[in-house]
Coordinates of C-alpha atoms and ligand atoms in Angstrom, one line a residue:
M1 CA 79.6 109.6 -1.8
S2 CA 77.1 106.7 -3.0
S3 CA 78.4 103.5 -3.3
D4 CA 77.0 101.2 -7.1
A5 CA 75.0 98.1 -5.8
S6 CA 76.7 96.8 -9.3
E7 CA 80.5 96.9 -8.4
E8 CA 81.9 94.9 -6.7
L9 CA 83.0 94.1 -3.2
S10 CA 85.8 93.2 -4.4
D11 CA 86.9 95.7 -6.4
R12 CA 85.7 98.2 -3.6
V13 CA 89.8 98.6 -2.5
N14 CA 89.9 100.6 -5.6
N15 CA 87.3 103.4 -4.5
R16 CA 89.8 105.3 -3.8
S17 CA 92.1 105.7 -6.7
H18 CA 92.1 107.9 -9.2
R19 CA 93.9 106.7 -11.0
P20 CA 93.2 107.0 -15.8
N21 CA 91.9 104.6 -17.7
S22 CA 91.5 105.9 -20.9
A23 CA 93.5 104.3 -24.0
A24 CA 95.5 107.9 -24.5
F25 CA 96.1 107.5 -20.5
R26 CA 98.0 103.7 -21.5
D27 CA 99.1 104.2 -24.8
F28 CA 101.6 107.1 -23.2
V29 CA 102.5 105.3 -20.1
A30 CA 103.0 102.5 -21.0
S31 CA 106.3 104.3 -23.2
G32 CA 109.2 106.2 -22.8
W33 CA 111.3 104.1 -20.0
D34 CA 115.1 103.4 -20.4
R35 CA 114.1 100.0 -20.3
A36 CA 117.5 98.2 -20.0
P37 CA 118.5 95.9 -18.1
L38 CA 118.9 96.2 -14.5
T39 CA 123.1 96.9 -14.4
G40 CA 125.7 96.3 -11.5
V41 CA 124.4 92.8 -11.1
A42 CA 127.1 90.8 -8.8
P43 CA 126.4 86.7 -7.8
L44 CA 125.1 87.2 -4.1
P45 CA 127.3 87.1 -0.9
A46 CA 125.9 83.1 -0.5
A47 CA 126.8 82.0 -3.5
E48 CA 129.5 80.0 -3.0
W49 CA 127.8 78.6 0.3
T50 CA 124.4 77.8 -1.3
P51 CA 125.0 74.6 -4.3
A52 CA 126.6 72.5 -1.1
R53 CA 123.4 72.6 0.3
R54 CA 120.8 71.8 -2.0
E55 CA 123.4 69.1 -3.0
A56 CA 122.6 68.1 0.7
V57 CA 119.0 68.4 -0.4
S58 CA 119.6 66.4 -3.5
R59 CA 120.9 64.1 -1.4
R60 CA 118.8 63.0 1.4
F61 CA 115.7 62.4 -1.5
P62 CA 116.7 60.8 -5.0
G63 CA 114.6 60.8 -7.1
E64 CA 111.6 62.5 -5.6
R65 CA 110.6 66.2 -6.8
I66 CA 111.5 68.4 -4.0
V67 CA 109.4 71.8 -3.2
V68 CA 110.6 74.7 -1.3
P69 CA 107.9 77.6 -1.7
A70 CA 109.2 80.9 -0.5
G71 CA 105.9 82.1 0.3
P72 CA 103.1 84.9 -0.4
L73 CA 102.9 88.7 1.2
K74 CA 100.5 88.8 3.8
V75 CA 97.7 91.3 4.5
R76 CA 98.0 93.4 7.3
S77 CA 95.4 95.6 7.1
N78 CA 92.9 95.8 4.1
D79 CA 95.0 96.7 0.9
T80 CA 98.2 96.7 3.1
D81 CA 101.0 94.0 3.1
Y82 CA 103.7 93.3 5.8
R83 CA 107.0 93.7 4.8
F84 CA 108.2 90.2 2.8
R85 CA 109.6 88.0 4.8
A86 CA 110.6 84.5 2.4
H87 CA 111.0 81.3 4.2
S88 CA 113.9 80.7 6.3
A89 CA 114.6 77.3 4.2
F90 CA 114.0 79.0 0.8
I91 CA 116.9 81.6 2.3
H92 CA 119.6 78.9 2.7
L93 CA 119.4 77.6 -0.1
T94 CA 118.7 80.3 -2.3
G95 CA 120.9 83.1 -0.5
L96 CA 118.0 85.4 -1.3
E97 CA 118.5 88.8 1.0
T98 CA 116.1 91.3 2.0
E99 CA 113.1 91.6 1.0
S100 CA 112.7 88.9 -2.1
E101 CA 110.9 86.8 -2.9
P102 CA 107.2 86.4 -2.8
D103 CA 105.7 83.9 -4.1
A104 CA 108.8 82.0 -5.8
L105 CA 109.7 78.8 -5.9
L106 CA 112.7 76.5 -5.5
V107 CA 112.2 73.1 -6.8
F108 CA 113.7 69.9 -7.6
E109 CA 113.9 67.8 -10.3
P110 CA 114.7 64.6 -10.1
A111 CA 117.1 64.2 -13.3
D112 CA 115.6 62.2 -16.3
G113 CA 116.4 59.9 -18.4
D114 CA 119.0 56.4 -17.7
G115 CA 120.3 55.8 -14.4
A116 CA 120.5 60.1 -14.3
E117 CA 121.5 60.3 -10.7
G118 CA 121.0 63.7 -8.9
H119 CA 117.8 66.5 -9.7
T120 CA 118.2 69.7 -11.3
V121 CA 116.6 73.0 -9.8
T122 CA 114.9 75.9 -10.3
L123 CA 113.9 78.5 -8.8
W124 CA 111.0 79.5 -10.6
F125 CA 110.0 83.1 -9.1
R126 CA 107.3 86.6 -11.1
P127 CA 110.1 88.7 -13.5
R128 CA 110.4 91.7 -14.1
A129 CA 106.8 93.0 -16.0
G130 CA 107.7 95.0 -18.8
A131 CA 106.2 98.7 -18.9
D132 CA 103.6 98.1 -21.8
T133 CA 102.0 95.5 -18.6
E134 CA 98.9 96.4 -17.0
E135 CA 100.5 95.2 -13.4
F136 CA 103.5 97.6 -14.4
F137 CA 102.3 101.2 -13.5
S138 CA 98.8 99.2 -11.7
D139 CA 99.4 96.8 -9.7
A140 CA 99.9 98.7 -6.0
R141 CA 101.6 94.8 -4.7
Y142 CA 103.8 93.6 -7.7
G143 CA 103.9 97.2 -10.0
E144 CA 107.8 98.0 -10.9
Y145 CA 106.4 102.0 -10.8
W146 CA 104.9 101.0 -7.6
V147 CA 107.4 98.4 -4.9
G148 CA 110.1 98.7 -7.2
P149 CA 112.0 96.7 -10.3
R150 CA 112.2 93.3 -10.0
D151 CA 115.4 90.8 -11.6
D152 CA 114.9 89.4 -14.8
L153 CA 114.9 85.6 -15.4
E154 CA 118.6 86.3 -16.4
T155 CA 120.0 88.8 -13.4
M156 CA 118.4 86.4 -10.9
T157 CA 120.2 83.4 -12.0
V158 CA 123.1 85.9 -12.1
R159 CA 122.5 86.3 -8.4
T160 CA 122.0 83.3 -6.6
G161 CA 123.4 80.8 -9.0
I162 CA 120.3 78.7 -9.8
T163 CA 118.9 78.5 -14.0
T164 CA 115.6 80.5 -13.7
A165 CA 111.6 80.0 -15.0
D166 CA 108.8 82.6 -15.0
S167 CA 106.0 81.3 -12.1
S168 CA 103.0 81.3 -13.9
T169 CA 103.5 78.7 -14.4
A170 CA 104.9 76.5 -11.7
M171 CA 101.7 74.9 -10.3
D172 CA 102.0 72.8 -14.0
A173 CA 105.4 71.7 -12.9
V174 CA 105.6 71.1 -9.5
T175 CA 101.8 68.9 -10.3
K176 CA 102.9 67.2 -13.2
D177 CA 102.9 63.3 -13.5
L178 CA 102.0 62.8 -9.6
G179 CA 101.2 59.1 -10.1
S180 CA 104.6 58.3 -11.5
V181 CA 107.1 61.6 -9.2
S182 CA 106.5 61.6 -5.8
V183 CA 106.6 64.9 -4.5
R184 CA 107.8 66.0 -0.8
L185 CA 107.0 69.8 0.2
L186 CA 108.0 72.0 2.5
R187 CA 104.6 72.9 4.2
G188 CA 103.5 75.9 6.5
A189 CA 104.8 78.0 3.5
D190 CA 102.6 78.9 1.2
V191 CA 98.9 77.3 1.8
N192 CA 98.1 78.1 -2.0
V193 CA 100.7 76.0 -2.8
E194 CA 100.0 72.9 -0.3
Q195 CA 95.6 73.1 -1.6
A196 CA 97.2 72.9 -5.3
V197 CA 99.7 70.1 -4.4
D198 CA 96.6 68.2 -2.3
Q199 CA 94.3 68.4 -4.8
A200 CA 96.6 67.2 -7.6
R201 CA 97.9 64.4 -5.3
A202 CA 93.7 64.0 -4.5
Q203 CA 93.3 63.2 -8.1
V204 CA 96.1 60.5 -8.3
S205 CA 94.7 59.2 -5.3
A206 CA 97.7 59.4 -3.2
D207 CA 97.9 58.3 -0.3
L208 CA 97.8 61.5 2.0
E209 CA 98.3 60.3 4.9
A210 CA 102.1 59.6 3.8
S211 CA 102.2 61.7 1.8
E212 CA 101.7 64.5 4.9
A213 CA 103.7 62.7 6.7
G214 CA 106.5 63.0 3.6
D215 CA 106.4 65.9 3.8
D216 CA 106.6 66.9 7.2
E217 CA 110.4 64.4 6.8
L218 CA 111.6 67.6 4.4
L219 CA 110.6 69.7 7.1
E220 CA 112.6 68.2 9.6
Y221 CA 115.3 67.4 7.4
L222 CA 115.9 71.5 6.4
S223 CA 115.0 72.6 10.0
E224 CA 118.1 70.1 11.1
L225 CA 120.2 71.2 7.7
R226 CA 120.8 73.9 9.9
L227 CA 122.3 72.9 13.2
I228 CA 125.8 72.9 12.0
K229 CA 126.8 76.4 10.8
D230 CA 129.4 76.8 7.5
D231 CA 131.8 80.1 7.6
H232 CA 129.9 81.8 5.6
E233 CA 127.0 82.0 8.0
V234 CA 129.2 82.7 10.9
D235 CA 130.6 85.6 9.6
Q236 CA 126.5 86.8 9.2
L237 CA 125.8 85.7 12.6
R238 CA 129.0 87.9 13.8
H239 CA 128.1 90.8 11.6
A240 CA 124.6 90.6 12.9
I241 CA 126.1 90.8 16.4
D242 CA 128.4 94.1 15.6
I243 CA 124.9 95.8 14.2
T244 CA 123.0 94.5 17.4
R245 CA 126.3 95.8 19.7
K246 CA 126.3 99.3 18.2
G247 CA 121.6 99.2 18.9
F248 CA 123.0 98.8 22.1
D249 CA 124.5 100.9 23.3
R250 CA 122.4 103.4 21.9
A251 CA 119.6 102.1 23.8
V252 CA 121.8 103.0 26.5
A253 CA 122.5 106.1 26.0
S254 CA 118.3 106.4 25.7
L255 CA 117.7 105.9 29.3
P256 CA 117.8 109.3 30.7
A257 CA 115.1 110.2 27.9
A258 CA 113.1 106.8 28.6
V259 CA 113.0 108.1 32.8
D260 CA 111.5 111.1 31.1
H261 CA 108.6 110.0 28.9
A262 CA 105.6 108.5 29.7
R263 CA 106.6 104.9 27.7
G264 CA 110.0 105.0 29.2
E265 CA 110.2 101.3 27.5
R266 CA 109.2 102.5 24.0
V267 CA 112.6 105.1 24.0
I268 CA 114.9 102.2 24.5
E269 CA 113.1 100.1 21.9
T270 CA 112.6 102.8 19.7
S271 CA 116.4 103.0 20.1
F272 CA 118.1 100.2 19.7
E273 CA 115.4 99.3 16.3
S274 CA 116.4 102.8 14.5
A275 CA 120.0 101.6 14.4
A276 CA 119.4 98.0 13.8
R277 CA 117.8 99.4 11.3
L278 CA 120.5 101.6 9.4
D279 CA 122.5 99.4 10.0
G280 CA 120.8 96.0 9.0
Y281 CA 118.2 95.1 7.4
G282 CA 115.8 95.5 10.6
V283 CA 115.6 92.7 13.8
G284 CA 115.3 89.5 13.7
Y285 CA 112.3 89.7 16.4
D286 CA 110.7 92.3 18.8
T287 CA 112.7 93.9 20.7
I288 CA 111.7 93.5 24.2
A289 CA 112.7 96.3 26.3
A290 CA 111.1 95.7 29.9
A291 CA 111.6 97.7 32.7
G292 CA 110.6 97.1 36.7
D293 CA 107.8 94.1 36.7
N294 CA 107.5 94.3 33.1
A295 CA 111.2 91.8 32.8
C296 CA 109.3 89.3 34.6
T297 CA 106.8 88.9 31.6
L298 CA 109.1 86.9 29.4
H299 CA 108.0 88.1 26.0
W300 CA 107.2 91.5 27.1
I301 CA 107.2 93.0 23.8
R302 CA 104.2 95.8 24.0
N303 CA 107.3 98.1 25.4
D304 CA 104.9 100.5 26.3
G305 CA 105.5 101.0 30.3
V306 CA 107.3 103.8 32.7
V307 CA 110.8 103.1 33.3
R308 CA 111.3 104.6 36.5
S309 CA 114.3 105.9 39.0
G310 CA 116.0 102.6 40.4
D311 CA 114.3 100.1 38.1
L312 CA 115.9 98.1 35.9
V313 CA 115.6 97.0 31.9
L314 CA 115.8 94.3 30.2
L315 CA 116.5 94.9 27.4
D316 CA 116.3 90.9 24.5
A317 CA 117.0 92.6 21.4
G318 CA 118.6 91.1 17.7
A319 CA 119.6 93.4 14.6
E320 CA 119.0 91.0 11.3
A321 CA 121.6 91.5 8.5
D322 CA 120.3 91.6 5.5
S323 CA 121.1 88.0 5.0
L324 CA 118.0 87.2 7.4
Y325 CA 120.8 86.2 10.4
T326 CA 119.9 88.0 13.4
A327 CA 121.6 87.2 16.7
D328 CA 119.8 87.4 20.4
I329 CA 121.2 89.2 22.8
T330 CA 120.1 89.9 26.1
R331 CA 121.6 92.3 29.2
T332 CA 119.7 93.9 32.2
L333 CA 120.7 97.5 33.1
P334 CA 120.3 99.7 36.3
V335 CA 118.9 103.0 35.1
D336 CA 120.5 105.3 37.4
G337 CA 123.6 102.8 36.7
T338 CA 124.1 101.5 39.9
F339 CA 122.5 97.1 40.7
T340 CA 120.9 97.9 44.2
E341 CA 122.3 95.6 47.0
V342 CA 119.5 92.9 46.1
Q343 CA 119.3 93.7 42.1
G344 CA 123.1 92.7 41.7
K345 CA 122.7 89.5 44.1
I346 CA 119.8 88.4 41.9
Y347 CA 122.1 89.8 38.8
D348 CA 125.5 87.7 40.1
A349 CA 123.4 84.8 39.9
V350 CA 122.5 84.6 36.3
L351 CA 126.0 85.5 35.7
A352 CA 126.9 83.2 37.6
A353 CA 124.5 79.5 35.7
A354 CA 125.6 81.3 32.8
D355 CA 129.2 80.9 33.2
A356 CA 128.6 76.6 34.6
A357 CA 126.2 76.7 31.3
F358 CA 130.0 78.3 29.0
A359 CA 132.0 76.7 31.3
K360 CA 130.1 73.0 30.8
A361 CA 129.2 73.7 26.5
A362 CA 133.6 74.1 26.5
E363 CA 133.5 70.1 27.9
H364 CA 133.0 68.8 24.2
V365 CA 136.3 69.4 23.5
E366 CA 136.9 66.7 26.6
H367 CA 134.0 64.2 26.5
P368 CA 130.5 64.6 25.0
V369 CA 128.6 66.8 25.6
L370 CA 124.8 67.2 24.9
F371 CA 122.8 70.5 24.5
R372 CA 121.1 69.1 27.1
D373 CA 124.1 69.3 29.3
V374 CA 123.9 73.2 29.1
H375 CA 120.4 73.9 30.2
A376 CA 121.1 71.6 33.2
A377 CA 124.3 72.8 34.0
A378 CA 122.9 76.5 35.1
M379 CA 120.3 74.3 35.9
E380 CA 122.5 73.1 39.2
V381 CA 123.1 76.3 39.9
I382 CA 120.2 78.5 40.2
A383 CA 118.8 76.0 41.9
Q384 CA 121.7 76.5 44.8
K385 CA 120.7 80.3 44.8
L386 CA 117.9 79.9 45.0
H387 CA 118.2 77.9 48.3
D388 CA 121.0 80.3 49.5
F389 CA 118.1 83.1 48.6
G390 CA 116.1 81.0 51.5
L391 CA 113.5 80.3 48.0
L392 CA 113.8 76.9 47.8
P393 CA 111.1 75.0 49.4
V394 CA 112.8 71.4 48.7
S395 CA 116.1 70.5 49.3
V396 CA 118.8 71.6 46.1
A397 CA 118.7 67.8 44.9
E398 CA 115.1 67.2 45.4
S399 CA 114.7 70.7 43.5
L400 CA 116.4 69.2 40.5
S401 CA 115.2 65.4 40.9
E402 CA 112.6 65.0 37.5
K403 CA 110.1 65.0 39.9
G404 CA 111.0 68.1 41.5
Q405 CA 111.2 71.2 39.5
Q406 CA 110.6 73.5 42.1
H407 CA 113.4 76.1 41.1
R408 CA 111.7 76.2 37.5
R409 CA 109.1 78.4 39.1
W410 CA 111.9 81.4 38.6
M411 CA 113.1 80.2 35.6
V412 CA 110.3 78.7 33.5
H413 CA 112.6 78.8 29.8
G414 CA 114.6 77.2 28.6
T415 CA 118.9 78.0 29.1
S416 CA 119.3 78.0 25.5
H417 CA 118.2 77.7 21.4
H418 CA 119.6 77.2 18.4
L419 CA 120.6 80.5 16.7
G420 CA 120.5 81.7 12.6
L421 CA 118.1 82.1 10.3
D422 CA 115.4 82.0 12.6
V423 CA 115.9 83.4 15.9
H424 CA 114.8 79.5 17.6
D425 CA 116.1 77.8 14.8
C426 CA 116.3 73.8 13.5
A427 CA 112.9 74.3 15.6
Q428 CA 112.0 71.4 13.7
A429 CA 114.9 69.0 14.2
R430 CA 113.7 65.4 16.3
R431 CA 114.9 65.0 20.0
D432 CA 118.7 63.0 19.3
M433 CA 119.5 66.3 16.9
Y434 CA 118.7 68.7 18.9
L435 CA 118.1 68.4 22.8
D436 CA 120.2 65.4 22.7
A437 CA 122.3 66.1 20.2
R438 CA 126.3 66.1 21.1
L439 CA 127.6 69.6 21.1
E440 CA 129.6 69.6 17.4
P441 CA 132.0 72.2 15.8
G442 CA 129.4 75.1 13.8
M443 CA 126.8 74.9 16.3
V444 CA 125.3 78.4 17.3
F445 CA 123.2 78.4 20.5
T446 CA 122.0 81.2 22.6
I447 CA 123.3 80.7 26.6
E448 CA 120.3 82.7 28.3
P449 CA 119.1 81.9 31.9
G450 CA 117.5 84.1 33.9
L451 CA 115.5 84.8 37.2
Y452 CA 111.5 86.3 37.3
F453 CA 110.3 86.9 40.6
K454 CA 107.2 88.5 39.9
E455 CA 105.0 91.6 41.5
S456 CA 102.8 90.2 42.5
D457 CA 105.2 86.4 43.8
L458 CA 103.7 86.2 47.6
L459 CA 106.6 83.8 47.9
V460 CA 109.5 85.6 47.2
P461 CA 110.4 88.6 50.4
E462 CA 108.7 92.1 49.3
E463 CA 112.4 93.4 47.5
F464 CA 112.6 90.9 45.7
R465 CA 109.7 91.3 43.8
G466 CA 109.4 92.7 40.1
I467 CA 112.9 92.7 40.2
G468 CA 113.6 90.1 36.3
V469 CA 117.3 89.4 34.8
R470 CA 118.6 88.1 31.8
I471 CA 121.4 87.4 30.7
E472 CA 121.6 86.7 27.3
D473 CA 125.0 86.0 25.5
D474 CA 125.0 84.0 22.0
V475 CA 127.8 81.0 20.9
L476 CA 129.5 79.5 18.8
V477 CA 130.9 75.6 19.3
T478 CA 134.5 75.5 18.1
S479 CA 136.9 72.8 17.5
D480 CA 138.8 73.8 20.4
G481 CA 136.2 74.9 23.2
V482 CA 133.2 77.6 22.2
E483 CA 133.7 81.0 21.7
N484 CA 131.6 84.4 22.8
L485 CA 129.8 85.3 19.3
S486 CA 128.8 88.6 21.8
A487 CA 131.7 88.2 23.9
G488 CA 131.8 92.6 22.7
F489 CA 128.8 93.1 25.6
P490 CA 129.4 94.8 28.9
R491 CA 129.2 91.3 31.0
T492 CA 129.1 92.0 34.4
R493 CA 127.7 93.9 36.7
A494 CA 130.7 96.0 36.9
E495 CA 130.8 96.5 33.4
V496 CA 128.3 97.3 32.6
E497 CA 127.3 99.8 36.0
A498 CA 130.8 100.7 33.6
W499 CA 128.6 101.3 30.7
V500 CA 125.0 103.2 32.0
Q501 CA 127.2 105.5 33.7
E502 CA 129.3 106.8 30.5
L503 CA 126.3 106.7 28.0
A504 CA 124.1 107.7 30.7
P505 CA 125.3 110.1 32.7
G506 CA 122.9 111.7 33.2
R507 CA 121.5 109.2 35.0
A508 CA 124.5 107.5 37.1
R509 CA 124.2 108.2 41.6
Ligands
LIG601 N1 114.1 86.8 22.0 C1 113.6 85.8 21.9 C2 114.5 84.7 23.2 O1 115.9 85.3 23.2 O2 114.7 83.2 22.6
MN602 MN1 117.3 84.1 23.2
MN603 MN1 116.3 87.1 23.1

C-alpha cells in the first residue's frame, strides 16, 4: 500500500485501522447500550487504613499543596503499552489496586479560611466516558470498548473514601496560585506533571532549586512513611508470600521438565509465574531462575540457560498480590534432589549466615539493634566460612575491617532490604531511618545472604566454580522478636532435598 504524502506521521499509527467513520455508524455505535452505573462497588480493603496515612502527610506538610501522581501509561513498543503499575506512594495513600489508575493525581490542598488546619484531599482521575463519546469506541488506550470500563466519580469515592474530580482540569488545580501557595510534587512518577509544575514555577519566578529540594523531601518522607507496616500491609505481605509458596511448589515440580528442555530455566520461570498470575496479580519483580554458573549473576533474569543434571538452581521470585504488595523469596535447589558434598557445605555456610542474621535481629527486644547490624552478623559468618574453606587471603578480622572486605568478593550485595509495595521498599529513606535505624515492630525486610563462585573465578578450587547459593526469607519485626513470614518454605538442606524428592521424584537420585 502506498503512503499518502499528506498523511500526518502521528496518524500513521492508525494505518491498519478499518474503523468506519460514517455519521450513520457514529450514531449507531453510540446508542443502545445499558449504561447503568457500575454495580457491586464496595470500599477497597485498604480504605480503612489509608486515612491515617494521608493524615500523616497532611501533618508533615501543613499549609502546602502536595501532589502525588500515579504516573502515565508507558509505551512498550509503538502503540502498545506496558501493563500499568502506579507509583507505590500513590498506591499507599489511595489503597488502589492492580492496574489502576493511569494519569491520576492525589492532591492535598491546604484548607481554606482563617485558622483552618489540614488539607482537603482530592483524587483527580479520568472518569468513565459516555457511550456517545469518541473515546468510548475509538480510543484504544483509554476507551471502554478497548480496555474495559473505568470508575465513575461516585464509584471511585465509594471505593477509596476520597473526594474525586475529573482530571481534565487537574493541572489547573495543581498549578494555580503558585505565587501564594507552595507546592511539593512527588517527582519520578509523571514527567508531564513535572513539566507543567516546573513551567508554572518559572512563571512566578520561584526558586527552582529550592522547589526541587522541597520535592525531594516529599519523596523521602513518602518513602519513610512506609518503613513501619500497618496490620493490613502485613496481611497483604503474608498473602503474597502464600501465593509465592504455591508458585515455588510448581517450580520445583517442573525441574524434571526443565532438564529436558533447551531453555530449562524458562520452564522454571514460567512454572512459577503462571502460579503467581493465577493466584495473585502477577510477579513483583522479574523472576531469577538461574542454573549452575548463572546463579552467580546476581540479577540473572534472561533465564534462557539449560538446566543440567547435577546443577543447583537458584530461584529468586515473588508473587505480587492485587494490592501490589510483593514477596521476595530465594531458594537454591539441587536439580536431582541431593546436594553434592561441596554444594552442601556452601549451602550450609549461607544458611549459617542467615541464621546469624535472624538471631541478631531478634536481639532487638533486649537491646537496640540497627538495620546494619543484621548485615554485619551475616558477614561475620560469611568471612569465617570463607576462611574455613581456605579462600580468604587475610585473617577473618582483617577482612571484616573496613580496610579489608575481601570476603565481599563472593557476596557483593547487602543482606537485607525493606520489603512492601516495592520489592526494595522505602529506598529513598534517609540513612539514619534505614541503615542506621533501630529495628522496630512493623518493619518487614529480607534476610538474604549468598555465596557466588563464578566459573571464571581462578581464586577458588575448581570444585567450587559454577556454584551460586542464596537463601532469602521475608522477616517481620515483632514486639517479642522477629517472625519469619516465609517459615512455610523448606529451608534446611534436608528440607530442601526432601522437597525436591517429593515434588520432582523423576530426578531424585
Ligand atoms: N529479588 C531481588 C532481591 O532479592 O533483592
Ligand atoms: Mn531481596
Ligand atoms: Mn530476591
